[in-house]
């Protein structure tokens, strides 16, 4: 395919994947034309300068994450790509409707399985699948959650496939992270491409923290009017600590650790300089397992003893609720379209990616025969861990996954290897295509709010399909046009 | 405010005050080195280490410049500038949402600058530049703190910490100085000692202020009077005691505690002991003991503050 002449794009080639910037004929798409034109006028030295400005901004602000398993380098900046990813208003409108529909169904599903189990009795979702999920929390049976809102914050991963349509890759319904990068990327973009940003009318995202705070206040237990909301962090050594501090500051709420809280008479308090102060809503960025050593993992140093009892008693709310992981289990994922139909009687607006469930003997045989073409994922993992990408794997890795699948089929799913869409990225003094995904952040309270855009993650290694920050991924700013 | 947050803000501020003090001692010593004999240079080295209570360095005999300056800048010891700034930054990292973005970024920049000084030895050619940068960076931080932070509890804990640290540092420095030059208080400055008294004033950032108050004639009695009892100079012990008491009063109000606290009584005692006394009276008694008394009171105030607001017993609170 030929691309219009522009020296920076010398090595840019179009493959099978959908290209965000160029149409099949090699012409820039209409909404990318102004960016393309601007790139034609900028010397490479100017782009390098702006890249330096951006990198320095991240370093100086200390916007860093911690890489687990790396004993030495505790802090690293999250690589930032200079060029924006642009989404048209029509595309966004469809995403917004699709995501709202999906989160509504998922919240209904969670309420249902922890109460009546209608969907299980109707046989739409297999009982066995739900109860065998390690993130299913029996302790949540019959517990009323404020506003029936189990998932207040979701970070759904979307990919754009070769036909240009978006599909949902996974629903992150536990403690999704990355929203601070979305906000930081925009702040840096304002410094590096301010004029271009103004020329495109890009929808703002700065109100995220305000919307998040409103969503959390909606969880106020027993409708108490001025709830004290806090953000519970595992602490400064957590990889997302920067984000926890950032969000707490933006919302003007206390950032607490487990050791700052205590429970007395089923009420949660924090230890302040003026004595004990009651806490109403906890935006917890600590996993279920670690929230309360009394109820869950006894060895947790991060949680609050007695918190779950206070939660059961209805004296405190948690966002997200305990036990939401059952709905983002990668095998349960396959049933989300059926849930939408069951609860809302609507057709799903956003489609799923074809998924093989390995419990099923026929599907399992098919997968085991085609391991070199498929992607296999452990159902409970996140962050790009526990994953086999067939076409990029060695025979040894495939043998290893084969054994794991046969030993515990419920623990894995398989999907076709997707051609994630590509976007132009500034890499080593040239512009090259790289695979990307999109994670919008959905706030579900009395209303559902989705700040236009999200975090576009980039697989920075050439040809790689893995966008996770822990696996060499980066990110770029995401523009949704008016 | 969370007790833990108060704790971090307190130590953030103390470590930065300490870094500023250490940087100034090193800067003045380096710039005055040409006016000193090699022998008096190493005596100054001993005094710096004593004033900073870097006892093991003293024992190890690390008293010669520039070795001492390097050691106290990037050396692997907890008195070093790098250590102080790292501790300050660690504390700030724990409470990032409490301080302004500007403050955090300035502190982070200072940290990266000192980190770079570990690898790149270029600064050793002209070390006073680095010391001045550290000092200016702390000034900038405090300026941002004063112009961006609300005068709430957080600000008051930082003020309290700064003046407690400053009192201890100034009193230690004076103590060490007087042990060696006590006799000049009665005899006046010998020409050979002039540089030492000048150095003392500049180590307390007080030369200009002193000259304006007492003219350029440096008289030891006036110097000590100025550094201990002056009511308006922001680095005097008296001034610091006023600020400590004021911050504690504010903290009591802001926290809404009604019961009278021991910590306020301690602060009042410290302030009174410096407010209603004249330098001649101090000289009749034991000046060293007075300085020791100031440091002891500061330590008691520190502990009482913690008992009252930060690591209090829960039983008496929530029951």
PDB file of N, CA and C in Angstrom, chain A residues 59-64 75 236-237 241-242 245-246 248-249 253-257 259-260 262 264 269-277, chain B residues 1-6 89-90 93-99 101 104-105 108-109 112 153 157 254-255 257 309-312 314 317-318:
ATOM      1  N   UNK A  59       8.749  12.393  34.449  1.00  0.00           N
ATOM      2  CA  UNK A  59       9.770  12.105  35.461  1.00  0.00           C
ATOM      3  C   UNK A  59       9.693  13.118  36.606  1.00  0.00           C
ATOM      4  N   UNK A  60       9.582  14.399  36.236  1.00  0.00           N
ATOM      5  CA  UNK A  60       9.566  15.429  37.278  1.00  0.00           C
ATOM      6  C   UNK A  60       8.334  15.365  38.143  1.00  0.00           C
ATOM      7  N   UNK A  61       7.215  14.989  37.534  1.00  0.00           N
ATOM      8  CA  UNK A  61       6.011  14.854  38.353  1.00  0.00           C
ATOM      9  C   UNK A  61       6.037  13.563  39.150  1.00  0.00           C
ATOM     10  N   UNK A  62       7.041  12.728  38.856  1.00  0.00           N
ATOM     11  CA  UNK A  62       7.106  11.452  39.568  1.00  0.00           C
ATOM     12  C   UNK A  62       5.947  10.549  39.179  1.00  0.00           C
ATOM     13  N   UNK A  63       5.504  10.633  37.912  1.00  0.00           N
ATOM     14  CA  UNK A  63       4.425   9.748  37.461  1.00  0.00           C
ATOM     15  C   UNK A  63       5.082   8.443  37.049  1.00  0.00           C
ATOM     16  N   UNK A  64       5.225   7.568  38.013  1.00  0.00           N
ATOM     17  CA  UNK A  64       5.986   6.358  37.775  1.00  0.00           C
ATOM     18  C   UNK A  64       5.188   5.171  38.280  1.00  0.00           C
ATOM     19  N   UNK A  75      11.099   2.394  40.554  1.00  0.00           N
ATOM     20  CA  UNK A  75      10.190   3.307  39.871  1.00  0.00           C
ATOM     21  C   UNK A  75      10.596   3.471  38.410  1.00  0.00           C
ATOM     22  N   UNK A 236       2.495   2.821  49.644  1.00  0.00           N
ATOM     23  CA  UNK A 236       3.407   3.476  48.723  1.00  0.00           C
ATOM     24  C   UNK A 236       4.154   2.469  47.846  1.00  0.00           C
ATOM     25  N   UNK A 237       4.172   1.200  48.236  1.00  0.00           N
ATOM     26  CA  UNK A 237       4.906   0.219  47.438  1.00  0.00           C
ATOM     27  C   UNK A 237       4.036  -0.423  46.360  1.00  0.00           C
ATOM     28  N   UNK A 241       0.371   3.289  43.244  1.00  0.00           N
ATOM     29  CA  UNK A 241       0.272   4.262  44.332  1.00  0.00           C
ATOM     30  C   UNK A 241       0.135   5.692  43.826  1.00  0.00           C
ATOM     31  N   UNK A 242       0.884   5.998  42.772  1.00  0.00           N
ATOM     32  CA  UNK A 242       0.794   7.362  42.236  1.00  0.00           C
ATOM     33  C   UNK A 242      -0.657   7.707  41.927  1.00  0.00           C
ATOM     34  N   UNK A 245      -2.819   8.372  45.101  1.00  0.00           N
ATOM     35  CA  UNK A 245      -2.562   9.697  45.668  1.00  0.00           C
ATOM     36  C   UNK A 245      -3.155  10.781  44.770  1.00  0.00           C
ATOM     37  N   UNK A 246      -2.990  10.586  43.468  1.00  0.00           N
ATOM     38  CA  UNK A 246      -3.474  11.555  42.493  1.00  0.00           C
ATOM     39  C   UNK A 246      -4.998  11.713  42.603  1.00  0.00           C
ATOM     40  N   UNK A 248      -6.999  10.852  45.089  1.00  0.00           N
ATOM     41  CA  UNK A 248      -7.418  11.387  46.390  1.00  0.00           C
ATOM     42  C   UNK A 248      -7.256  12.904  46.402  1.00  0.00           C
ATOM     43  N   UNK A 249      -6.151  13.367  45.836  1.00  0.00           N
ATOM     44  CA  UNK A 249      -5.924  14.818  45.821  1.00  0.00           C
ATOM     45  C   UNK A 249      -6.963  15.508  44.945  1.00  0.00           C
ATOM     46  N   UNK A 253     -10.246  14.023  49.056  1.00  0.00           N
ATOM     47  CA  UNK A 253     -10.613  13.101  50.135  1.00  0.00           C
ATOM     48  C   UNK A 253      -9.338  12.525  50.751  1.00  0.00           C
ATOM     49  N   UNK A 254      -9.480  11.890  51.902  1.00  0.00           N
ATOM     50  CA  UNK A 254      -8.307  11.326  52.558  1.00  0.00           C
ATOM     51  C   UNK A 254      -7.852  10.060  51.833  1.00  0.00           C
ATOM     52  N   UNK A 255      -6.550   9.949  51.701  1.00  0.00           N
ATOM     53  CA  UNK A 255      -5.933   8.720  51.193  1.00  0.00           C
ATOM     54  C   UNK A 255      -5.531   7.919  52.425  1.00  0.00           C
ATOM     55  N   UNK A 256      -6.164   6.793  52.655  1.00  0.00           N
ATOM     56  CA  UNK A 256      -5.880   6.053  53.879  1.00  0.00           C
ATOM     57  C   UNK A 256      -5.250   4.704  53.578  1.00  0.00           C
ATOM     58  N   UNK A 257      -4.504   4.214  54.533  1.00  0.00           N
ATOM     59  CA  UNK A 257      -4.010   2.844  54.492  1.00  0.00           C
ATOM     60  C   UNK A 257      -4.771   2.066  55.553  1.00  0.00           C
ATOM     61  N   UNK A 259      -3.859   0.686  58.138  1.00  0.00           N
ATOM     62  CA  UNK A 259      -3.499   0.999  59.526  1.00  0.00           C
ATOM     63  C   UNK A 259      -4.115   2.311  60.016  1.00  0.00           C
ATOM     64  N   UNK A 260      -4.686   3.115  59.105  1.00  0.00           N
ATOM     65  CA  UNK A 260      -5.342   4.353  59.537  1.00  0.00           C
ATOM     66  C   UNK A 260      -6.777   4.109  59.975  1.00  0.00           C
ATOM     67  N   UNK A 262      -9.946   1.701  61.767  1.00  0.00           N
ATOM     68  CA  UNK A 262     -10.254   0.647  62.725  1.00  0.00           C
ATOM     69  C   UNK A 262     -11.764   0.547  62.857  1.00  0.00           C
ATOM     70  N   UNK A 264     -15.076  -0.212  65.278  1.00  0.00           N
ATOM     71  CA  UNK A 264     -15.577  -0.280  66.643  1.00  0.00           C
ATOM     72  C   UNK A 264     -17.081  -0.428  66.548  1.00  0.00           C
ATOM     73  N   UNK A 269     -13.861   3.699  61.566  1.00  0.00           N
ATOM     74  CA  UNK A 269     -13.339   5.018  61.899  1.00  0.00           C
ATOM     75  C   UNK A 269     -11.935   5.165  61.331  1.00  0.00           C
ATOM     76  N   UNK A 270     -11.533   6.428  61.139  1.00  0.00           N
ATOM     77  CA  UNK A 270     -10.124   6.657  60.848  1.00  0.00           C
ATOM     78  C   UNK A 270      -9.510   7.443  61.995  1.00  0.00           C
ATOM     79  N   UNK A 271      -8.240   7.192  62.201  1.00  0.00           N
ATOM     80  CA  UNK A 271      -7.517   7.843  63.289  1.00  0.00           C
ATOM     81  C   UNK A 271      -7.017   9.202  62.807  1.00  0.00           C
ATOM     82  N   UNK A 272      -7.582  10.259  63.340  1.00  0.00           N
ATOM     83  CA  UNK A 272      -7.166  11.598  62.906  1.00  0.00           C
ATOM     84  C   UNK A 272      -6.575  12.354  64.079  1.00  0.00           C
ATOM     85  N   UNK A 273      -6.016  13.511  63.774  1.00  0.00           N
ATOM     86  CA  UNK A 273      -5.431  14.340  64.828  1.00  0.00           C
ATOM     87  C   UNK A 273      -6.505  14.878  65.766  1.00  0.00           C
ATOM     88  N   UNK A 274      -7.756  14.843  65.346  1.00  0.00           N
ATOM     89  CA  UNK A 274      -8.838  15.269  66.251  1.00  0.00           C
ATOM     90  C   UNK A 274      -9.550  14.077  66.855  1.00  0.00           C
ATOM     91  N   UNK A 275      -8.933  12.914  66.816  1.00  0.00           N
ATOM     92  CA  UNK A 275      -9.572  11.739  67.367  1.00  0.00           C
ATOM     93  C   UNK A 275     -10.192  10.892  66.270  1.00  0.00           C
ATOM     94  N   UNK A 276     -11.041   9.938  66.658  1.00  0.00           N
ATOM     95  CA  UNK A 276     -11.608   9.006  65.682  1.00  0.00           C
ATOM     96  C   UNK A 276     -12.701   9.682  64.867  1.00  0.00           C
ATOM     97  N   UNK A 277     -12.669   9.464  63.538  1.00  0.00           N
ATOM     98  CA  UNK A 277     -13.711  10.054  62.691  1.00  0.00           C
ATOM     99  C   UNK A 277     -14.375   8.968  61.872  1.00  0.00           C
TER     100      UNK A 277
ATOM    101  N   UNK B   1      -7.539  15.735  60.158  1.00  0.00           N
ATOM    102  CA  UNK B   1      -6.435  15.189  59.373  1.00  0.00           C
ATOM    103  C   UNK B   1      -6.008  13.845  59.956  1.00  0.00           C
ATOM    104  N   UNK B   2      -5.659  12.899  59.040  1.00  0.00           N
ATOM    105  CA  UNK B   2      -5.187  11.603  59.509  1.00  0.00           C
ATOM    106  C   UNK B   2      -3.923  11.780  60.338  1.00  0.00           C
ATOM    107  N   UNK B   3      -3.811  11.032  61.398  1.00  0.00           N
ATOM    108  CA  UNK B   3      -2.617  11.104  62.231  1.00  0.00           C
ATOM    109  C   UNK B   3      -1.370  10.737  61.433  1.00  0.00           C
ATOM    110  N   UNK B   4      -1.512   9.727  60.588  1.00  0.00           N
ATOM    111  CA  UNK B   4      -0.366   9.307  59.793  1.00  0.00           C
ATOM    112  C   UNK B   4       0.086  10.419  58.849  1.00  0.00           C
ATOM    113  N   UNK B   5      -0.879  11.145  58.314  1.00  0.00           N
ATOM    114  CA  UNK B   5      -0.540  12.251  57.416  1.00  0.00           C
ATOM    115  C   UNK B   5       0.229  13.331  58.181  1.00  0.00           C
ATOM    116  N   UNK B   6      -0.249  13.642  59.382  1.00  0.00           N
ATOM    117  CA  UNK B   6       0.451  14.628  60.196  1.00  0.00           C
ATOM    118  C   UNK B   6       1.896  14.183  60.444  1.00  0.00           C
ATOM    119  N   UNK B  89      11.583  13.146  50.775  1.00  0.00           N
ATOM    120  CA  UNK B  89      10.800  12.757  49.604  1.00  0.00           C
ATOM    121  C   UNK B  89       9.952  11.518  49.901  1.00  0.00           C
ATOM    122  N   UNK B  90      10.525  10.558  50.638  1.00  0.00           N
ATOM    123  CA  UNK B  90       9.751   9.377  51.002  1.00  0.00           C
ATOM    124  C   UNK B  90       8.506   9.787  51.785  1.00  0.00           C
ATOM    125  N   UNK B  93       6.077  11.436  49.442  1.00  0.00           N
ATOM    126  CA  UNK B  93       5.444  10.445  48.576  1.00  0.00           C
ATOM    127  C   UNK B  93       4.231   9.819  49.251  1.00  0.00           C
ATOM    128  N   UNK B  94       4.326   9.691  50.568  1.00  0.00           N
ATOM    129  CA  UNK B  94       3.217   9.070  51.306  1.00  0.00           C
ATOM    130  C   UNK B  94       2.023  10.014  51.442  1.00  0.00           C
ATOM    131  N   UNK B  95       2.263  11.292  51.224  1.00  0.00           N
ATOM    132  CA  UNK B  95       1.169  12.258  51.416  1.00  0.00           C
ATOM    133  C   UNK B  95       1.094  13.209  50.231  1.00  0.00           C
ATOM    134  N   UNK B  96       1.340  12.657  49.052  1.00  0.00           N
ATOM    135  CA  UNK B  96       1.386  13.513  47.869  1.00  0.00           C
ATOM    136  C   UNK B  96       0.124  14.307  47.675  1.00  0.00           C
ATOM    137  N   UNK B  97      -0.986  13.724  48.063  1.00  0.00           N
ATOM    138  CA  UNK B  97      -2.239  14.411  47.807  1.00  0.00           C
ATOM    139  C   UNK B  97      -2.437  15.590  48.758  1.00  0.00           C
ATOM    140  N   UNK B  98      -1.568  15.707  49.770  1.00  0.00           N
ATOM    141  CA  UNK B  98      -1.737  16.776  50.761  1.00  0.00           C
ATOM    142  C   UNK B  98      -0.960  18.029  50.397  1.00  0.00           C
ATOM    143  N   UNK B  99       0.093  17.870  49.616  1.00  0.00           N
ATOM    144  CA  UNK B  99       0.901  19.044  49.285  1.00  0.00           C
ATOM    145  C   UNK B  99       0.646  19.407  47.823  1.00  0.00           C
ATOM    146  N   UNK B 101       1.189  20.300  43.861  1.00  0.00           N
ATOM    147  CA  UNK B 101       1.985  19.684  42.802  1.00  0.00           C
ATOM    148  C   UNK B 101       3.338  20.374  42.717  1.00  0.00           C
ATOM    149  N   UNK B 104       5.729  19.161  45.432  1.00  0.00           N
ATOM    150  CA  UNK B 104       6.222  17.808  45.154  1.00  0.00           C
ATOM    151  C   UNK B 104       7.261  17.839  44.033  1.00  0.00           C
ATOM    152  N   UNK B 105       6.969  18.571  42.984  1.00  0.00           N
ATOM    153  CA  UNK B 105       7.882  18.565  41.841  1.00  0.00           C
ATOM    154  C   UNK B 105       9.231  19.176  42.207  1.00  0.00           C
ATOM    155  N   UNK B 108      11.064  16.619  44.239  1.00  0.00           N
ATOM    156  CA  UNK B 108      11.495  15.529  43.368  1.00  0.00           C
ATOM    157  C   UNK B 108      12.704  15.958  42.534  1.00  0.00           C
ATOM    158  N   UNK B 109      12.690  17.200  42.057  1.00  0.00           N
ATOM    159  CA  UNK B 109      13.801  17.714  41.262  1.00  0.00           C
ATOM    160  C   UNK B 109      15.073  17.758  42.113  1.00  0.00           C
ATOM    161  N   UNK B 112      16.408  14.274  42.465  1.00  0.00           N
ATOM    162  CA  UNK B 112      17.068  13.789  41.247  1.00  0.00           C
ATOM    163  C   UNK B 112      18.432  14.455  41.072  1.00  0.00           C
ATOM    164  N   UNK B 153      -4.170  22.390  59.399  1.00  0.00           N
ATOM    165  CA  UNK B 153      -3.342  21.562  60.278  1.00  0.00           C
ATOM    166  C   UNK B 153      -2.028  21.172  59.615  1.00  0.00           C
ATOM    167  N   UNK B 157       1.628  21.700  61.195  1.00  0.00           N
ATOM    168  CA  UNK B 157       2.571  20.638  61.570  1.00  0.00           C
ATOM    169  C   UNK B 157       3.925  20.860  60.907  1.00  0.00           C
ATOM    170  N   UNK B 254      -7.537  23.904  65.889  1.00  0.00           N
ATOM    171  CA  UNK B 254      -7.980  23.219  64.671  1.00  0.00           C
ATOM    172  C   UNK B 254      -8.460  21.804  64.954  1.00  0.00           C
ATOM    173  N   UNK B 255      -7.822  21.142  65.910  1.00  0.00           N
ATOM    174  CA  UNK B 255      -8.216  19.764  66.170  1.00  0.00           C
ATOM    175  C   UNK B 255      -9.483  19.712  67.018  1.00  0.00           C
ATOM    176  N   UNK B 257      -9.834  19.945  70.147  1.00  0.00           N
ATOM    177  CA  UNK B 257      -9.711  19.278  71.445  1.00  0.00           C
ATOM    178  C   UNK B 257      -9.940  20.295  72.553  1.00  0.00           C
ATOM    179  N   UNK B 309      -1.598  13.969  69.507  1.00  0.00           N
ATOM    180  CA  UNK B 309      -2.298  14.002  68.225  1.00  0.00           C
ATOM    181  C   UNK B 309      -2.033  12.806  67.316  1.00  0.00           C
ATOM    182  N   UNK B 310      -0.912  12.156  67.485  1.00  0.00           N
ATOM    183  CA  UNK B 310      -0.514  11.224  66.432  1.00  0.00           C
ATOM    184  C   UNK B 310      -0.510   9.769  66.893  1.00  0.00           C
ATOM    185  N   UNK B 311       0.182   9.477  67.976  1.00  0.00           N
ATOM    186  CA  UNK B 311       0.174   8.076  68.415  1.00  0.00           C
ATOM    187  C   UNK B 311      -0.527   7.936  69.763  1.00  0.00           C
ATOM    188  N   UNK B 312      -1.701   8.552  69.843  1.00  0.00           N
ATOM    189  CA  UNK B 312      -2.439   8.511  71.111  1.00  0.00           C
ATOM    190  C   UNK B 312      -3.070   7.141  71.337  1.00  0.00           C
ATOM    191  N   UNK B 314      -5.980   4.656  71.618  1.00  0.00           N
ATOM    192  CA  UNK B 314      -7.339   4.680  71.061  1.00  0.00           C
ATOM    193  C   UNK B 314      -8.414   4.555  72.126  1.00  0.00           C
ATOM    194  N   UNK B 317     -10.149   7.448  73.224  1.00  0.00           N
ATOM    195  CA  UNK B 317     -10.773   8.257  72.184  1.00  0.00           C
ATOM    196  C   UNK B 317     -12.147   7.754  71.762  1.00  0.00           C
ATOM    197  N   UNK B 318     -12.222   6.472  71.377  1.00  0.00           N
ATOM    198  CA  UNK B 318     -13.466   6.017  70.747  1.00  0.00           C
ATOM    199  C   UNK B 318     -14.436   5.450  71.774  1.00  0.00           C
TER     200      UNK B 318
END
